[in-house]
Amino acid sequence: MKTYRVFCRVAGLLALCAALSAADKKTVAAGKKATATEAPAANNPLDLFWPLPPDPPRIRWVAEYTDMAKVKAPEVKKRAWLEKFTGTKTPDEKFELRKPYGITTDKRGRIYVADTELKFVFVIDPVAKVVERREGSTRAPLSLPVGLALDSEERLFVSDADLHTIVCFSEAGKPLASFGAAQLGRPGGIAIDRDRNRLYVADAKASRLAVFDVGSFQFLNYIGGPGKPPVRENGKFFGPTNVTIDREGNIYVADTLNYRIQVFDPTGKFIRAFGAQGDRPGEFIRPKGIAVDSEGHVYVADAEFNNFQILTPDGQPLLAVGVLGSDPGQFALIAGLHIDSKDHVYTSEMFRGRIQVFQYLSQPASVERKEVNRAANR
């Protein structure tokens, strides 16, 4: 906790991290009414956005999901025969997130989240108010689903850390294949390069990335390998947990136990690394979920700090969002992080069993350059 307080205090002095005020019920209600694409109204003090004025807002809180019964549209159900016979009511199944990790979205705006405790994937459609599942089968089981990714055909790929496999589901939810058992130790986060039909798997146990062909499910090669701590070698890993792809096909890896992010080009060649162990902006303790927005900013979720940091592509810190807590904009064991094509930012929390949604608010290029220069000069 001491480390966490120091981090927030330093980040506040640098105007990179805004502390959240206590959110009452009115604040939560106001945030949920907000649409994901509109900018925060300057005259509405109930909106949650970061950083605080006078800096221009860059992140806005949009919504949260935890109890799936509140997402689904009310259903008129027929009474079961047992209820009619006995006169008692069969209790409804508790349909809520327990320990979510991997998270992604499809072109319809549906949210996919892997629940490591329930052993299946939730599919949440906030517009249609429908919640579905993606479950394993006898031939393609799921035991500990962790990482999620969708290909260009909307097929869902799920990594299983227990069974050291990848399971592929059709768009309709039918298990199509299970592969990777011979090449994977403990797979975690995964990412798909749709332009090159490549699936990248972060393997924490083997400390490397495994690469597969998306169409044939065939193993192609490894990127990196285990380093020799405490030396941090470029291109080597120590417990990598998550991976993402930017619009140029560059590969960003959360090298978790080395407290850093490593970047590779589409061929697997090392480009750069940034981050170190520490409690200052741009440093990490337990980096996990990672994503890149449409402007190239890198977002990194840190399970120790219970926040996500936003950095430039070369690792300059710009902003930190979140503190420990259960209110909107706060986190408890943040793990997964995903950004969709509209720059909606999705996070998952394993302790609270919650998804939160934020919106990145783009600024004119002149403002962007000014913020980057200011951060560099501090």
XYZ file of C-alpha atoms in Angstrom:
378
model
C 0.000 0.000 0.000
C 2.902 2.353 0.698
C 4.170 1.832 -2.849
C 0.717 2.524 -4.219
C 0.318 5.794 -2.266
C 3.704 7.042 -3.394
C 2.856 6.300 -7.012
C -0.425 8.209 -6.887
C 1.146 11.181 -5.074
C 3.971 11.530 -7.579
C 1.657 11.049 -10.530
C -0.659 13.718 -9.161
C 2.186 16.240 -8.872
C 3.073 15.584 -12.492
C -0.544 16.108 -13.545
C -0.489 12.690 -15.154
C -2.779 10.917 -12.720
C -6.038 12.384 -11.414
C -7.378 11.277 -8.078
C -11.014 10.259 -8.077
C -13.465 11.876 -5.726
C -15.965 9.623 -3.948
C -18.728 8.729 -6.350
C -22.254 8.788 -4.946
C -25.296 7.241 -6.515
C -26.032 10.336 -8.578
C -22.564 10.213 -10.087
C -22.946 6.564 -11.058
C -26.331 7.197 -12.607
C -25.054 10.161 -14.574
C -22.123 8.131 -15.899
C -24.342 5.294 -17.100
C -26.510 7.712 -19.085
C -23.526 8.892 -21.061
C -23.096 7.564 -24.569
C -19.753 6.124 -25.576
C -19.051 8.601 -28.362
C -20.014 12.003 -27.023
C -17.477 14.285 -25.328
C -18.049 15.146 -21.650
C -20.150 18.235 -21.106
C -18.104 20.958 -19.458
C -21.114 22.172 -17.475
C -21.975 18.748 -16.038
C -19.964 18.175 -12.859
C -21.299 14.615 -12.489
C -19.393 13.236 -15.493
C -16.315 11.158 -14.678
C -13.349 11.958 -16.866
C -9.553 12.135 -16.650
C -7.469 14.214 -16.188
C -9.129 16.900 -14.098
C -9.455 20.470 -15.447
C -7.785 22.618 -16.614
C -6.191 19.827 -18.711
C -8.345 18.687 -21.630
C -10.309 15.479 -20.916
C -8.867 12.344 -22.495
C -10.725 9.455 -20.823
C -14.399 9.244 -19.903
C -16.122 6.545 -17.874
C -19.069 5.021 -19.725
C -20.512 1.909 -18.039
C -19.904 -1.214 -15.983
C -21.119 -4.825 -16.102
C -21.118 -7.388 -13.338
C -24.566 -8.925 -12.845
C -25.710 -10.379 -16.152
C -29.327 -10.442 -14.963
C -29.285 -6.649 -15.153
C -28.009 -6.761 -18.720
C -30.555 -9.206 -20.056
C -34.037 -8.070 -21.103
C -36.818 -9.292 -18.771
C -38.165 -12.674 -19.837
C -41.622 -14.109 -19.328
C -40.879 -17.713 -18.454
C -43.336 -20.573 -18.326
C -43.527 -22.358 -15.021
C -41.613 -25.617 -14.994
C -43.594 -28.811 -14.408
C -41.903 -29.268 -11.041
C -43.056 -25.826 -9.928
C -46.622 -26.605 -10.987
C -46.603 -29.981 -9.260
C -45.067 -28.880 -5.955
C -46.225 -25.278 -5.871
C -42.661 -24.112 -5.243
C -40.516 -21.864 -7.391
C -37.255 -23.124 -8.856
C -34.509 -20.570 -8.011
C -33.007 -18.761 -10.989
C -29.394 -19.486 -11.862
C -27.000 -16.835 -10.579
C -25.597 -15.318 -13.729
C -22.805 -12.971 -12.782
C -19.126 -12.485 -13.429
C -16.817 -14.189 -10.946
C -13.163 -13.914 -11.997
C -12.998 -12.377 -15.488
C -9.684 -12.019 -17.280
C -9.416 -11.882 -21.080
C -11.755 -9.471 -22.845
C -12.494 -8.522 -26.447
C -15.334 -7.256 -28.673
C -16.753 -8.048 -32.104
C -17.973 -5.827 -34.955
C -21.520 -5.873 -33.522
C -20.334 -4.374 -30.254
C -20.761 -7.579 -28.273
C -18.380 -8.031 -25.340
C -16.602 -11.358 -24.833
C -15.046 -12.031 -21.425
C -13.343 -15.206 -20.164
C -14.388 -16.164 -16.636
C -11.609 -18.245 -15.099
C -13.781 -19.486 -12.230
C -16.916 -20.374 -14.182
C -14.797 -21.942 -16.948
C -16.618 -20.406 -19.888
C -16.816 -17.212 -21.924
C -19.621 -14.695 -21.488
C -20.919 -13.003 -24.646
C -22.673 -9.772 -23.680
C -24.805 -7.808 -26.150
C -25.643 -4.512 -24.394
C -27.855 -3.298 -27.261
C -29.979 -6.417 -27.723
C -29.817 -7.112 -23.961
C -28.776 -10.701 -24.538
C -26.137 -12.725 -22.679
C -24.783 -15.989 -24.105
C -22.011 -18.461 -23.282
C -19.207 -20.107 -25.142
C -18.450 -23.411 -23.448
C -16.085 -26.223 -24.214
C -17.126 -29.676 -25.419
C -15.890 -33.216 -24.872
C -13.548 -32.918 -27.852
C -12.561 -29.288 -27.157
C -12.844 -28.739 -23.389
C -12.243 -25.567 -21.403
C -10.763 -25.710 -17.903
C -9.152 -22.303 -17.292
C -10.035 -19.877 -20.121
C -7.777 -16.822 -20.028
C -7.008 -15.065 -23.334
C -9.506 -14.101 -26.050
C -9.187 -12.930 -29.656
C -11.427 -12.762 -32.740
C -10.282 -13.245 -36.314
C -11.638 -11.570 -39.465
C -14.372 -14.221 -39.723
C -15.512 -13.504 -36.146
C -14.260 -16.877 -34.958
C -13.385 -16.776 -31.278
C -10.015 -18.100 -30.063
C -9.663 -18.927 -26.354
C -6.449 -19.851 -24.539
C -6.675 -22.403 -21.729
C -3.920 -22.098 -19.122
C -4.682 -25.478 -17.502
C -4.960 -27.580 -20.642
C -2.231 -25.558 -22.453
C -4.370 -25.361 -25.575
C -6.167 -22.889 -27.818
C -9.853 -23.566 -28.595
C -11.488 -22.045 -31.679
C -15.256 -21.401 -31.797
C -17.355 -20.558 -34.837
C -19.209 -17.244 -34.913
C -22.304 -19.150 -33.778
C -20.437 -20.619 -30.802
C -19.668 -24.141 -31.993
C -16.235 -25.529 -30.970
C -14.246 -26.060 -34.165
C -10.756 -27.037 -33.062
C -8.378 -27.444 -30.155
C -4.663 -27.071 -30.799
C -1.286 -26.064 -29.378
C -0.884 -28.667 -26.640
C 2.537 -29.718 -27.925
C 3.864 -26.151 -28.162
C 2.389 -24.367 -25.128
C 3.244 -24.455 -21.428
C 0.831 -22.034 -19.745
C -0.795 -19.796 -22.356
C -2.250 -16.479 -21.252
C -3.164 -13.458 -23.332
C -3.502 -13.876 -27.092
C -3.749 -11.534 -30.084
C -4.510 -11.946 -33.782
C -2.891 -10.075 -36.668
C -5.753 -10.200 -39.177
C -3.696 -8.850 -42.064
C -1.088 -11.612 -41.733
C -3.349 -14.366 -40.309
C -1.122 -14.831 -37.282
C -2.137 -15.815 -33.758
C 0.288 -14.764 -31.005
C 0.175 -16.497 -27.621
C 1.954 -15.215 -24.498
C 3.309 -18.273 -22.674
C 4.156 -17.388 -19.073
C 5.627 -20.792 -18.216
C 7.926 -21.055 -21.242
C 8.684 -17.296 -21.268
C 8.144 -16.828 -25.001
C 5.542 -16.088 -27.652
C 4.140 -18.928 -29.733
C 2.930 -18.102 -33.244
C 0.222 -20.061 -35.098
C -1.455 -19.769 -38.483
C -5.049 -18.615 -37.941
C -6.477 -20.529 -40.900
C -4.808 -23.908 -40.505
C -4.128 -23.774 -36.718
C -0.581 -24.914 -37.501
C 2.321 -23.891 -35.285
C 4.774 -21.567 -37.071
C 7.525 -20.450 -34.715
C 8.491 -18.936 -31.370
C 9.449 -15.339 -30.626
C 11.911 -14.790 -27.792
C 12.625 -17.201 -24.986
C 13.506 -17.234 -21.290
C 16.076 -14.717 -20.124
C 18.415 -14.973 -17.150
C 17.120 -12.757 -14.319
C 18.039 -10.313 -12.960
C 19.530 -9.382 -16.350
C 16.831 -8.043 -18.685
C 17.840 -9.048 -22.182
C 16.176 -7.478 -25.190
C 13.984 -10.024 -26.932
C 13.976 -12.357 -23.907
C 11.111 -12.743 -21.439
C 10.368 -13.554 -17.824
C 6.745 -14.598 -17.380
C 5.001 -12.727 -20.230
C 1.240 -12.589 -19.659
C -0.401 -10.534 -22.394
C 0.104 -9.425 -25.983
C -1.522 -7.014 -28.446
C -1.048 -5.827 -32.041
C -1.068 -2.237 -33.316
C -2.338 -1.099 -36.728
C 1.067 -1.638 -38.341
C 1.278 -5.200 -37.084
C 3.844 -4.440 -34.370
C 3.650 -6.798 -31.395
C 3.480 -5.405 -27.834
C 4.155 -7.863 -25.004
C 3.588 -7.409 -21.271
C 6.877 -8.882 -19.973
C 5.330 -9.084 -16.525
C 8.093 -10.380 -14.273
C 10.592 -8.073 -15.982
C 8.272 -5.117 -15.217
C 8.331 -3.835 -18.776
C 6.792 -3.800 -22.237
C 8.661 -5.196 -25.230
C 7.858 -4.321 -28.847
C 8.581 -6.444 -31.942
C 7.957 -5.861 -35.625
C 5.615 -8.184 -37.603
C 8.508 -10.532 -38.373
C 9.335 -10.950 -34.682
C 12.394 -8.674 -34.695
C 12.955 -6.773 -31.449
C 12.329 -3.009 -31.765
C 12.388 -1.524 -28.276
C 11.498 -2.006 -24.614
C 10.277 0.418 -21.976
C 9.321 0.339 -18.317
C 11.021 -0.738 -15.104
C 10.105 -1.877 -11.620
C 8.970 1.095 -9.567
C 6.130 3.321 -8.441
C 6.659 6.331 -10.695
C 4.706 7.079 -13.884
C 5.939 4.821 -16.677
C 7.053 2.127 -14.234
C 5.264 -1.116 -13.350
C 4.907 -3.782 -10.692
C 2.463 -6.279 -12.249
C 1.748 -5.226 -15.842
C -0.920 -7.409 -17.411
C -3.579 -6.318 -19.903
C -2.210 -4.276 -22.806
C -3.788 -2.551 -25.822
C -3.101 0.200 -28.364
C -5.657 2.836 -29.430
C -6.212 4.319 -32.891
C -3.602 7.031 -32.308
C -0.894 4.642 -31.178
C -1.073 5.268 -27.435
C -0.193 2.200 -25.369
C -2.459 1.248 -22.448
C -1.101 -1.024 -19.709
C -3.155 -2.415 -16.815
C -1.190 -2.896 -13.588
C -2.702 -5.338 -11.086
C -0.583 -3.908 -8.240
C -1.452 -0.242 -8.763
C -5.075 -1.029 -9.724
C -4.982 1.357 -12.634
C -4.141 1.556 -16.288
C -1.444 3.833 -17.610
C -1.478 5.501 -21.010
C 1.909 5.951 -22.657
C 3.379 7.081 -25.949
C 4.579 4.313 -28.300
C 8.090 4.666 -26.880
C 6.929 4.537 -23.266
C 6.579 8.166 -22.177
C 3.824 8.316 -19.515
C 0.845 10.528 -20.330
C -1.924 9.632 -17.893
C -2.944 7.092 -15.262
C -6.568 6.166 -14.587
C -7.790 4.427 -11.453
C -7.136 3.711 -7.801
C -8.038 0.818 -5.506
C -11.778 0.669 -4.894
C -15.182 -0.433 -6.120
C -16.635 2.808 -7.508
C -16.676 3.669 -11.217
C -13.136 4.376 -12.368
C -11.640 2.401 -9.498
C -10.287 -1.141 -9.708
C -9.680 -4.251 -7.628
C -7.170 -6.596 -9.261
C -7.451 -5.257 -12.794
C -6.344 -7.884 -15.306
C -7.668 -7.668 -18.864
C -7.694 -4.660 -21.181
C -9.040 -4.244 -24.716
C -9.642 -1.305 -27.076
C -12.123 -1.556 -29.948
C -12.158 0.251 -33.310
C -14.029 3.224 -31.791
C -11.500 3.652 -28.977
C -13.771 2.250 -26.292
C -11.523 0.918 -23.522
C -12.676 -2.275 -21.762
C -11.181 -3.522 -18.488
C -11.796 -6.613 -16.357
C -11.306 -7.034 -12.607
C -10.781 -10.454 -11.072
C -11.518 -9.471 -7.467
C -14.735 -7.534 -8.084
C -15.930 -9.620 -10.999
C -16.563 -6.552 -13.108
C -16.127 -5.070 -16.575
C -15.740 -1.331 -16.960
C -15.980 0.645 -20.192
C -14.256 3.961 -20.898
C -14.015 6.208 -23.958
C -10.786 7.715 -25.245
C -11.437 11.320 -26.302
C -9.261 12.400 -29.193
C -7.745 15.877 -29.192
C -6.363 18.059 -32.008
C -2.791 17.234 -33.000
C -1.574 20.541 -31.546
C -2.905 19.632 -28.106
C -1.429 16.142 -28.388
C 2.050 17.498 -29.202
C 1.828 20.017 -26.368
C 0.982 17.281 -23.836
C 3.786 15.010 -25.004
C 6.340 17.864 -24.871
C 5.180 18.871 -21.415
C 5.538 15.292 -20.135
C 9.018 15.030 -21.636
C 10.173 18.236 -19.942
C 9.057 17.277 -16.446
